[in-house]
Short mmCIF file of C-alpha atoms in Angstrom, two decimals:
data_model
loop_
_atom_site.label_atom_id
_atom_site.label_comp_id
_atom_site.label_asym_id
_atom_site.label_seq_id
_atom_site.Cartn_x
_atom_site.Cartn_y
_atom_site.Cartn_z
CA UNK A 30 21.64 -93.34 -2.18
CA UNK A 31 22.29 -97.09 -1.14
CA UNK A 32 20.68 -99.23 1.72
CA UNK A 33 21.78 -102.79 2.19
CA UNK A 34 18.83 -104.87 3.64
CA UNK A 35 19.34 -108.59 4.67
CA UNK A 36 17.17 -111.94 4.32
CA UNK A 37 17.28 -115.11 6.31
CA UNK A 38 15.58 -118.56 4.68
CA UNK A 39 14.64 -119.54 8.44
CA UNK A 40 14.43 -123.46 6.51
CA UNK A 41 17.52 -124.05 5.72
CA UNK A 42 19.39 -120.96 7.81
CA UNK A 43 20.94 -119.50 4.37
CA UNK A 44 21.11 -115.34 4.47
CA UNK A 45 20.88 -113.07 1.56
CA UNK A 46 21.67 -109.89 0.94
CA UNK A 47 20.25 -107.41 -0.88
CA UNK A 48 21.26 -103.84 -1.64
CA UNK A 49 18.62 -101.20 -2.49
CA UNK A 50 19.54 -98.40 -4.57
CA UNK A 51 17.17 -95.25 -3.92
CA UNK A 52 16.94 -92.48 -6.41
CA UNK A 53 17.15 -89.11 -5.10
CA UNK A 54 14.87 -86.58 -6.77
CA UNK A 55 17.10 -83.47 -8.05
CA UNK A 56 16.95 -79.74 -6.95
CA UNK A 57 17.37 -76.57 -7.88
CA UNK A 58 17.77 -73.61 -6.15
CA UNK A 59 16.95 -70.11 -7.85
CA UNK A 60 17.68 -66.51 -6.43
CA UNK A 61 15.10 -63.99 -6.22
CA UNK A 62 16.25 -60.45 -5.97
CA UNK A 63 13.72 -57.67 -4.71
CA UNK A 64 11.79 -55.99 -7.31
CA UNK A 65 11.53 -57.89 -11.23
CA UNK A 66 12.99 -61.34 -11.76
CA UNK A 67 12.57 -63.50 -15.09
CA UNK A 68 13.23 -66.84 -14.14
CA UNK A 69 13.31 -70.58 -14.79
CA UNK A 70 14.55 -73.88 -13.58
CA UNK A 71 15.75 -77.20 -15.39
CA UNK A 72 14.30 -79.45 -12.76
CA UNK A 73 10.87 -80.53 -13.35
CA UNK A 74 9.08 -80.22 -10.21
CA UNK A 75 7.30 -83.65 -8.46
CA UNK A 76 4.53 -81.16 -7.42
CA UNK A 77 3.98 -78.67 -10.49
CA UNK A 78 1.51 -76.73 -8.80
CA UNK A 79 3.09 -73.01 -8.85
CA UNK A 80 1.62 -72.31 -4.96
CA UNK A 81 3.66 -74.80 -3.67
CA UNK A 82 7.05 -74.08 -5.83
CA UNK A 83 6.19 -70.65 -4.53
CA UNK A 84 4.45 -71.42 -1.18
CA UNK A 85 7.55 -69.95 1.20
CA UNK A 86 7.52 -67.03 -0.60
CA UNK A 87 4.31 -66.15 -0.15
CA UNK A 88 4.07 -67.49 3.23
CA UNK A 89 6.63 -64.60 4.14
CA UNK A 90 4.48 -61.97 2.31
CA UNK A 91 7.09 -61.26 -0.36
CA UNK A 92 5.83 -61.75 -3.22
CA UNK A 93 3.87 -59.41 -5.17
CA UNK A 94 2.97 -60.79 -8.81
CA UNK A 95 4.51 -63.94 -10.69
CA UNK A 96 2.69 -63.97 -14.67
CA UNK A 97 3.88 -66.24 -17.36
CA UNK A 98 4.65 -65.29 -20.80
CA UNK A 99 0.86 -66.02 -21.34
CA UNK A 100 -0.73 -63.41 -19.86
CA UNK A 101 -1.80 -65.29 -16.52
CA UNK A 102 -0.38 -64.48 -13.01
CA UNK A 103 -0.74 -65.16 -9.49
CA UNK A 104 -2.06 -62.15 -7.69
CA UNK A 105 -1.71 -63.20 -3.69
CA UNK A 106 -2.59 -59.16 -2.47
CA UNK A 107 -5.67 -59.78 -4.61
CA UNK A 108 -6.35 -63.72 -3.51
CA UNK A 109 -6.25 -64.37 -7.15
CA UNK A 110 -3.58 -67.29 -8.46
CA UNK A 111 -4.25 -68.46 -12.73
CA UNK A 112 -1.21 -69.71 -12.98
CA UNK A 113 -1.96 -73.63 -12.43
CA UNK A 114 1.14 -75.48 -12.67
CA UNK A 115 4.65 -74.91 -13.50
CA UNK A 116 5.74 -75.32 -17.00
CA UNK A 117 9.44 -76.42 -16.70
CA UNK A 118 10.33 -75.43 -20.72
CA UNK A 119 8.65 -71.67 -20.17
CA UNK A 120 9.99 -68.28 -18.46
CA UNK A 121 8.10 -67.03 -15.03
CA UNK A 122 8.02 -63.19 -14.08
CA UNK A 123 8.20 -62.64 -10.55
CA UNK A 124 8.41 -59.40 -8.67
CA UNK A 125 9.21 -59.63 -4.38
CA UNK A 126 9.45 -56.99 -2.30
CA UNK A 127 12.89 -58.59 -0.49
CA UNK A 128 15.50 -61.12 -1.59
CA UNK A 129 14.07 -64.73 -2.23
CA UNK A 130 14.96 -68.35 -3.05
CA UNK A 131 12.48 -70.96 -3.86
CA UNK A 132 13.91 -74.81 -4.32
CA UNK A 133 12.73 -77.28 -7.74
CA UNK A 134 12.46 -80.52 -6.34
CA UNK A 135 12.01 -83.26 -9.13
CA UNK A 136 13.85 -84.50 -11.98
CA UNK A 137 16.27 -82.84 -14.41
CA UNK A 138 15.22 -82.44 -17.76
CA UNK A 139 17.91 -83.83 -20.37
CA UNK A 140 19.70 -80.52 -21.20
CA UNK A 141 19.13 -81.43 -25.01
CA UNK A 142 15.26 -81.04 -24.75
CA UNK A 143 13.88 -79.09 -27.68
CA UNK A 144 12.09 -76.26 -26.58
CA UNK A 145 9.63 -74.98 -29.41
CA UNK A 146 9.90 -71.60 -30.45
CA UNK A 147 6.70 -70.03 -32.15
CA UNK A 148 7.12 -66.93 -34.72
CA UNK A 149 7.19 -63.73 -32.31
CA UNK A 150 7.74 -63.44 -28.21
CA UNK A 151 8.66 -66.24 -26.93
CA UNK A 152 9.87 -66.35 -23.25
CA UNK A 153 11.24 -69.47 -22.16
CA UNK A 154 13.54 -71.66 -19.92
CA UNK A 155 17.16 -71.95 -19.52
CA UNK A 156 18.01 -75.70 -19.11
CA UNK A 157 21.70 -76.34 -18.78
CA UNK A 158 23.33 -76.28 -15.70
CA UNK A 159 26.25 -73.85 -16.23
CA UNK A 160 27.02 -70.75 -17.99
CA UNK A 161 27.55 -70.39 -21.48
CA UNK A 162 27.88 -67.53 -24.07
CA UNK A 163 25.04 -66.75 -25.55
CA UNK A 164 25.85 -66.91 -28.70
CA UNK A 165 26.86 -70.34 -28.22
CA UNK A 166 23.67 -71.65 -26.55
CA UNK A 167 21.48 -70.06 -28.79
CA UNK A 168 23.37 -71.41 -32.15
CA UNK A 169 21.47 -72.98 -33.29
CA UNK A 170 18.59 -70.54 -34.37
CA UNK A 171 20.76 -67.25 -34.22
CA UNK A 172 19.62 -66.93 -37.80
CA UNK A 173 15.97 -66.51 -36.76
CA UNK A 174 16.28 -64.29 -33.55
CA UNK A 175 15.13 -60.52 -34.45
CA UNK A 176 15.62 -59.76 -30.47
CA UNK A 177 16.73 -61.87 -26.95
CA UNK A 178 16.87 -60.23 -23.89
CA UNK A 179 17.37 -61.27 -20.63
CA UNK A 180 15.17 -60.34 -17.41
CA UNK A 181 17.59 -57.34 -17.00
CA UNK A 182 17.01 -55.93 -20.69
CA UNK A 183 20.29 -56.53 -21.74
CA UNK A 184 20.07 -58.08 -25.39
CA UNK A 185 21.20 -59.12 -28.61
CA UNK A 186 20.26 -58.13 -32.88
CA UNK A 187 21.97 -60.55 -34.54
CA UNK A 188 21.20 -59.22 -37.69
CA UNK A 189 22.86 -55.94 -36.96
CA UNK A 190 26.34 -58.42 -35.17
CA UNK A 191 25.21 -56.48 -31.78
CA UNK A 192 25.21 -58.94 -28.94
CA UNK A 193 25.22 -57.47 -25.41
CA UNK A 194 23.27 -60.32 -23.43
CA UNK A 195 26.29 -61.97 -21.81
CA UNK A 196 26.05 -65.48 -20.76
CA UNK A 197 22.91 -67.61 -19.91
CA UNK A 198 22.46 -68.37 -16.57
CA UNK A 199 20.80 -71.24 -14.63
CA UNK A 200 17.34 -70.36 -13.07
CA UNK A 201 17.05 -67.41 -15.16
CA UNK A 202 14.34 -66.80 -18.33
CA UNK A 203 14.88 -65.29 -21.45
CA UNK A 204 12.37 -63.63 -23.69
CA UNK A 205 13.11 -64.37 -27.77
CA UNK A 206 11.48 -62.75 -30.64
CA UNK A 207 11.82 -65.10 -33.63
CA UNK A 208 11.05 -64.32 -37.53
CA UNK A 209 9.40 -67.81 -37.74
CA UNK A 210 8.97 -71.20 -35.70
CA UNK A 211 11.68 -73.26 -34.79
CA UNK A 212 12.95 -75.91 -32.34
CA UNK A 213 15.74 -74.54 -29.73
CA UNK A 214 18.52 -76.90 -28.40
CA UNK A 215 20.81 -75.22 -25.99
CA UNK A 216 24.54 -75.50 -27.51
CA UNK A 217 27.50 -75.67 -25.30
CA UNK A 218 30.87 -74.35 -26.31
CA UNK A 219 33.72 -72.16 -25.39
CA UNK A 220 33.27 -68.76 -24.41
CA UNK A 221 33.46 -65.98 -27.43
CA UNK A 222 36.21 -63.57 -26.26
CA UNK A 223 35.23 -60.44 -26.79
CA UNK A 224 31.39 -58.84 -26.33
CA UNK A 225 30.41 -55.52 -26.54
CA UNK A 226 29.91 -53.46 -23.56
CA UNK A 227 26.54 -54.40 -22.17
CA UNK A 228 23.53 -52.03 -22.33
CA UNK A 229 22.74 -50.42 -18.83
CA UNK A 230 19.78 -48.62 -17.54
CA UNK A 231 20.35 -45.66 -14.70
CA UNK A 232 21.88 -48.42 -12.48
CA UNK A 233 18.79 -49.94 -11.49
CA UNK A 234 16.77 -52.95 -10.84
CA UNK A 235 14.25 -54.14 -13.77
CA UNK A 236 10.44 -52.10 -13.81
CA UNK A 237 9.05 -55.47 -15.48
CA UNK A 238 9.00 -53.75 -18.59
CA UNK A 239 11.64 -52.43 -21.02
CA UNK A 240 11.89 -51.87 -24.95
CA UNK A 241 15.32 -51.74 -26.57
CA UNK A 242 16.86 -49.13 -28.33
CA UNK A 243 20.08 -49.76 -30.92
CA UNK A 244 22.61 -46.66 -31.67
CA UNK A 245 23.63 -48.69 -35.10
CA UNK A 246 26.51 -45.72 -35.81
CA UNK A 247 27.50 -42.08 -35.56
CA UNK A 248 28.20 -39.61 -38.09
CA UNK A 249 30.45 -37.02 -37.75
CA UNK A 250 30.34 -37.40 -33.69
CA UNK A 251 34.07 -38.37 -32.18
CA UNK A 252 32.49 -39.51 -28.90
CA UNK A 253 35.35 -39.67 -25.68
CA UNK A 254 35.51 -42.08 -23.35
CA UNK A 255 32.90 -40.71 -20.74
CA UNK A 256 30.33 -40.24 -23.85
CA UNK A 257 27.41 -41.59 -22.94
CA UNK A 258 23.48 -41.83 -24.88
CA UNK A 259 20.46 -40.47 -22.89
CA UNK A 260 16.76 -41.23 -23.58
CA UNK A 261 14.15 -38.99 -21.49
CA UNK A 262 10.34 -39.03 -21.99
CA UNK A 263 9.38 -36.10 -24.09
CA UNK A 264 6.47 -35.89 -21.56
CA UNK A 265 8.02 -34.90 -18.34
CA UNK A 266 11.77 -35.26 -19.29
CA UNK A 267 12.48 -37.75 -17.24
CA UNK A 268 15.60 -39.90 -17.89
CA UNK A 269 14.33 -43.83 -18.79
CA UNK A 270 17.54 -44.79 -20.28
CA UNK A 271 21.27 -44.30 -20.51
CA UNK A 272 24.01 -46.14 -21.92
CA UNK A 273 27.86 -45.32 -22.56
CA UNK A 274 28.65 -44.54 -25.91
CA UNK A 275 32.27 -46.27 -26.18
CA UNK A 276 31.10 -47.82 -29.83
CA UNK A 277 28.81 -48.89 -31.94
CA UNK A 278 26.20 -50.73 -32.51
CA UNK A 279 25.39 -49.17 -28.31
CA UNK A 280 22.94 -50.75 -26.78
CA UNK A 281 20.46 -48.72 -24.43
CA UNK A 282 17.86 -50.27 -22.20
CA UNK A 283 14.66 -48.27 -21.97
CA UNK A 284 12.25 -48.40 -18.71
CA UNK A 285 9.02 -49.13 -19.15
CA UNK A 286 6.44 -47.93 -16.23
CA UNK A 287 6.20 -50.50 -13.22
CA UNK A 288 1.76 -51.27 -13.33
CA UNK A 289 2.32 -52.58 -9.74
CA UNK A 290 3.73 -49.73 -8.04
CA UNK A 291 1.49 -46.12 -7.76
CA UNK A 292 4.55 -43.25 -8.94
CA UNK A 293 6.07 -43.35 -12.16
CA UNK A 294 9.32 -44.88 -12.62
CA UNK A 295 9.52 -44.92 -16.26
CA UNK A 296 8.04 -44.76 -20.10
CA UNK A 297 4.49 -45.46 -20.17
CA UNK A 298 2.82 -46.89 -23.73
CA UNK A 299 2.82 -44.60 -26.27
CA UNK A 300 5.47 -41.95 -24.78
CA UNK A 301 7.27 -40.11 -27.09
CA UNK A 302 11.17 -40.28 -26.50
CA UNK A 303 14.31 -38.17 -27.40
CA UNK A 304 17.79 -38.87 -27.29
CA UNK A 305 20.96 -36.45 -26.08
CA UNK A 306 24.48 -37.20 -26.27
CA UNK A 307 26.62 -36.10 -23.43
CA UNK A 308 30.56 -36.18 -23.46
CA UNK A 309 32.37 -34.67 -20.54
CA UNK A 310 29.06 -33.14 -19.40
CA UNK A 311 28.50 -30.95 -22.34
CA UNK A 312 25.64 -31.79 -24.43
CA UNK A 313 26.84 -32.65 -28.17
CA UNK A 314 24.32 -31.48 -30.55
CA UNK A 315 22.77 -34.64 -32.43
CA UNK A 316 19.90 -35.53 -35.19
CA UNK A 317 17.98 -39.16 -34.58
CA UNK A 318 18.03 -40.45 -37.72
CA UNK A 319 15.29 -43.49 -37.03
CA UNK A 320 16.29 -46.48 -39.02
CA UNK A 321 13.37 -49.26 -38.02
CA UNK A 322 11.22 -48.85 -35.34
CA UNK A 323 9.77 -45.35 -33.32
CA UNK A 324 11.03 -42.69 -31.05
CA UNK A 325 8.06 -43.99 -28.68
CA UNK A 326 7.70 -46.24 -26.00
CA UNK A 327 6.46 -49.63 -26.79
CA UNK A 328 7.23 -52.67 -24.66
CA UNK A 329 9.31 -55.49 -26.05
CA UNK A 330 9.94 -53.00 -29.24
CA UNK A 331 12.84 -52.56 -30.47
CA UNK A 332 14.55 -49.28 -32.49
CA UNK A 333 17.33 -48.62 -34.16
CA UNK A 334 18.84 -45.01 -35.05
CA UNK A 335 21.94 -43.34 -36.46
CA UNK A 336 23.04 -40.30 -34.40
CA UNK A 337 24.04 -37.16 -36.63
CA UNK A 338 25.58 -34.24 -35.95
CA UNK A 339 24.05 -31.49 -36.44
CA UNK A 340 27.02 -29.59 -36.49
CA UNK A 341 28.27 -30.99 -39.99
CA UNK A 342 25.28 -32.53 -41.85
CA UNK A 343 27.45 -33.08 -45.51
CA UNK A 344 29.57 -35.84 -45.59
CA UNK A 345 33.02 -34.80 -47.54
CA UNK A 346 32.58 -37.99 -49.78
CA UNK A 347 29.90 -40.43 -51.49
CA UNK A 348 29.11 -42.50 -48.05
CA UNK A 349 26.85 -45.41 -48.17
CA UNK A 350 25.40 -46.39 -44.98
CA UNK A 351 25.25 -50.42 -44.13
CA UNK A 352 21.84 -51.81 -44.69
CA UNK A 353 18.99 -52.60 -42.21
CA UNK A 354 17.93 -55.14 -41.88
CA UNK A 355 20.68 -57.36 -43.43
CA UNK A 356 19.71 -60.09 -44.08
CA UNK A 357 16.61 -58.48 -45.24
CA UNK A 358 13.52 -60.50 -46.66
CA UNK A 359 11.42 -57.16 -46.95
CA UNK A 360 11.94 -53.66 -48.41
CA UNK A 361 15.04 -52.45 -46.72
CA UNK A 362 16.20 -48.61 -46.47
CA UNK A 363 19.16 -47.68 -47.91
CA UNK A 364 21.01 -44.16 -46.92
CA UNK A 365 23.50 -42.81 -48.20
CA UNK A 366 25.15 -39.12 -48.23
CA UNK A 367 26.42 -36.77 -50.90
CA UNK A 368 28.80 -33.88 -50.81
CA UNK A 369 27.37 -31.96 -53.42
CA UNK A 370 24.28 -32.00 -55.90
CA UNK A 371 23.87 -34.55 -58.04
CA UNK A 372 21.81 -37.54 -59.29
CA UNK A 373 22.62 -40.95 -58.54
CA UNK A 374 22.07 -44.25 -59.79
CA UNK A 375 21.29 -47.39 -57.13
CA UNK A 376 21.99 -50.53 -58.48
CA UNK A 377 22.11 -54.33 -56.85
CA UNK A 378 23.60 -57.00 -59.02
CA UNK A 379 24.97 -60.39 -57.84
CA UNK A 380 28.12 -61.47 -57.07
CA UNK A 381 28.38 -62.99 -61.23
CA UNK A 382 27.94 -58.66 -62.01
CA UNK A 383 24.33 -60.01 -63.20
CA UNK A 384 22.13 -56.40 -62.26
CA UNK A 385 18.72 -57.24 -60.65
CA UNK A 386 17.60 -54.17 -59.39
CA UNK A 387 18.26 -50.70 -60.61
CA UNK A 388 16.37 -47.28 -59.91
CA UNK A 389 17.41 -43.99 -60.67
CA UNK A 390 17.35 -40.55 -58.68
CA UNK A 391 17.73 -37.18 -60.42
CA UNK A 392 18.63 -33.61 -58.90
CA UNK A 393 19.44 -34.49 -55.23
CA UNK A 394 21.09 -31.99 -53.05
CA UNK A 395 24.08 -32.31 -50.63
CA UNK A 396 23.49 -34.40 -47.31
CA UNK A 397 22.07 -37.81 -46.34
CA UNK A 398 19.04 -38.73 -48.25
CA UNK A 399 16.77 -42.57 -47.34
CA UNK A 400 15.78 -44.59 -49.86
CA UNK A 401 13.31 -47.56 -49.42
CA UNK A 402 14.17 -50.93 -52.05
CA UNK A 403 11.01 -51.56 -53.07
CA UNK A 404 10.10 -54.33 -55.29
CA UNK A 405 13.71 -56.54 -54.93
CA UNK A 406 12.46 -60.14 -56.48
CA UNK A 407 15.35 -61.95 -56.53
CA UNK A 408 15.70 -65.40 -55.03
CA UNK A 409 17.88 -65.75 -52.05
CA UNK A 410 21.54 -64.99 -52.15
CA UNK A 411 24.19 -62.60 -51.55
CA UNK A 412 24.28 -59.77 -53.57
CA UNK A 413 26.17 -56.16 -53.58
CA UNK A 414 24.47 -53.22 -53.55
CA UNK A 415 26.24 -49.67 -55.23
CA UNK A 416 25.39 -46.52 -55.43
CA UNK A 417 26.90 -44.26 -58.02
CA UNK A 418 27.07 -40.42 -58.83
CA UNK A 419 28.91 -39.15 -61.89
CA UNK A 420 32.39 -39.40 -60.13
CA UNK A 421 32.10 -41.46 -57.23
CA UNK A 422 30.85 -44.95 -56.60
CA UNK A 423 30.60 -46.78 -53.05
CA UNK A 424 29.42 -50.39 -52.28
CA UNK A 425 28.51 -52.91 -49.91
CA UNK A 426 27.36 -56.46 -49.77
CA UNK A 427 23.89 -57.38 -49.13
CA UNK A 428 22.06 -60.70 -48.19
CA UNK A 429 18.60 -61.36 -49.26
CA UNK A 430 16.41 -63.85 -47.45
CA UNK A 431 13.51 -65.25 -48.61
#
């Protein structure tokens, strides 16, 4: 904003003018819809102090709880606020019993700020201004994310290729699990053409919780179009997620239980869970084959199965199942299936044919049988990884992180 301001010297009647240039602090306007939000902003606000970012809100009796990815919340029913100021590189949860908007007024943080990312949750800001594939803004450490969601539960594994979180948006949060620390600096980029189809979750609005829960393949299952994965608590069979089961990896977004409101609207801690396949409204007969993780409800956690049927549980050739994790930098599980009796012989070598690792397993009958790599000492590296019976062989290539 410019102002233009004059001067007279009244001495010897000379006039001088001046023009002012006045900075104008930035804003930021973020959307609150009712119920869960995870939010952020990439303006850094003049007055940090959360009850004033928030002050309208509350003023209007809509909001119900806003926490930080700290543990500490503001509490207004309860006249209880920890929250202090507003940290412009973190995530905020807010729940509101209507549709919001609060304004950041303040500066705008340089989009290439590194935000530091510890080893485990992190949940953190979103600080460019536009919408970019997640992929792309989140380059730059993709090879440390174990799990990123978004405030909806929609998320990505890179380390199984499954990425269902969509773009980042402006003024919303994102929660990150990382293998180790690491700096983050948003990337920008072209859009990646093709994603998966996004997780879902009954259609409805966030509970503030969720865990997530990867179909990594079917076996023997020829899903339709209108397939689709349930998950019910084993405790009162109620549904807590649902997902359509067009491919695989599927992603499936599991309700947690909502602390703030008094009736159950999804998984509490510990609930058991089981999964049903539907197609056409028939119920197809499955086996949850567990791969990392349990059939229970834990929030944040993250599982990944292979679906069965139990229909036809002998595969008509030697199959080898891809590895999880992969990369792996711990004792991975291998499965494979057989089509008859027979021992088999489990070999990794590297790509020179060099072996590494070998073990050995006699007299095993017909079906899919787990195996756990224990003691793999090799240095980093790509490797391949075969299993062989005394007429069939099958492979596939491994990576090894250390």
């Amino acid at each position: 904003r410019q102002r233009q301001m004059c001067i007279r010297d009244s001495l010897v009647g000379a006039e001088t003018t001046l023009r002012l240039f006045v900075n104008r602090p930035d804003e930021q306007e973020v959307t609150l819809s009712r119920g869960w939000n995870l939010v952020s902003t990439y303006i850094d606000p003049l007055d940090p102090r959360v009850d004033d970012i928030l002050g309208a809100v509350v003023e209007r009796g809509r909001l119900v709880i806003a926490k930080d990815g700290r543990g500490r919340f503001w509490w207004p029913a309860q006249n209880y606020n920890g929250l202090g100021e507003w940290d412009v590189l973190q995530g905020y949860m807010i729940k509101v019993t209507a549709d919001e908007s609060f304004t950041a007024v303040g500066r705008r943080v340089p989009p290439d700020t590194a935000i530091v990312l510890v080893h485990g949750w992190n949940m953190i800001a979103y600080l460019l201004d536009r919408p970019v594939d997640s992929r792309i803004a989140l380059g730059g450490v993709l090879d440390h994310i174990e799990i990123a969601k978004d405030g909806a539960g929609r998320f990505m594994v890179p380390s199984i290729n499954y990425f269902g979180m969509g773009d980042m948006e402006p003024g919303q949060g994102y929660k990150l699990r990382m293998a180790e620390q690491v700096p983050l600096v948003y990337q920008q980029g072209d859009r990646i053409a093709v994603y998966p189809a996004a997780p879902t979750a009954l259609g409805c609005a966030s509970t503030g919780g969720d865990m997530s829960l990867l179909v990594r393949g079917v076996e023997n299952i020829r899903p339709s179009e209108r397939a689709e994965v349930i998950v019910r608590s084993a405790l009162g069979g109620e549904i807590v997620g649902r997902a359509p089961l067009t491919g695989v990896p599927c992603g499936v977004i599991v309700r947690g239980d909502d602390p703030t409101t008094p009736e159950p609207d999804g998984a509490r801690e510990g609930d058991r869970l089981t999964l049903q396949v539907l197609d056409r409204g028939n119920e197809v007969p499955v086996r949850t084959d567990v791969i990392t993780g349990a059939l229970a409800y834990h929030e944040d956690g993250l599982t990944v199965v292979d679906l069965l049927s139990t229909s036809v549980t002998v595969p008509d050739r030697l199959m080898l199942a891809p590895l999880y994790p992969n990369p792996f930098n711990g004792p991975p599980w291998v499965k494979f299936g057989l089509p008859e009796a027979s021992d088999v012989r489990l070999t990794i070598h590297g790509v020179d044919g060099r072996v590494v690792w070998r073990r050995r397993l006699r007299n095993l009958g017909p079906g899919w049988h787990r195996v756990q790599l224990l003691n793999v000492s090799s240095p980093s590296g790509v490797y391949i990884l075969e299993a062989k019976t005394g007429r069939a062989s099958a492979a596939c290539k491994i990576a090894l992180v250390r």
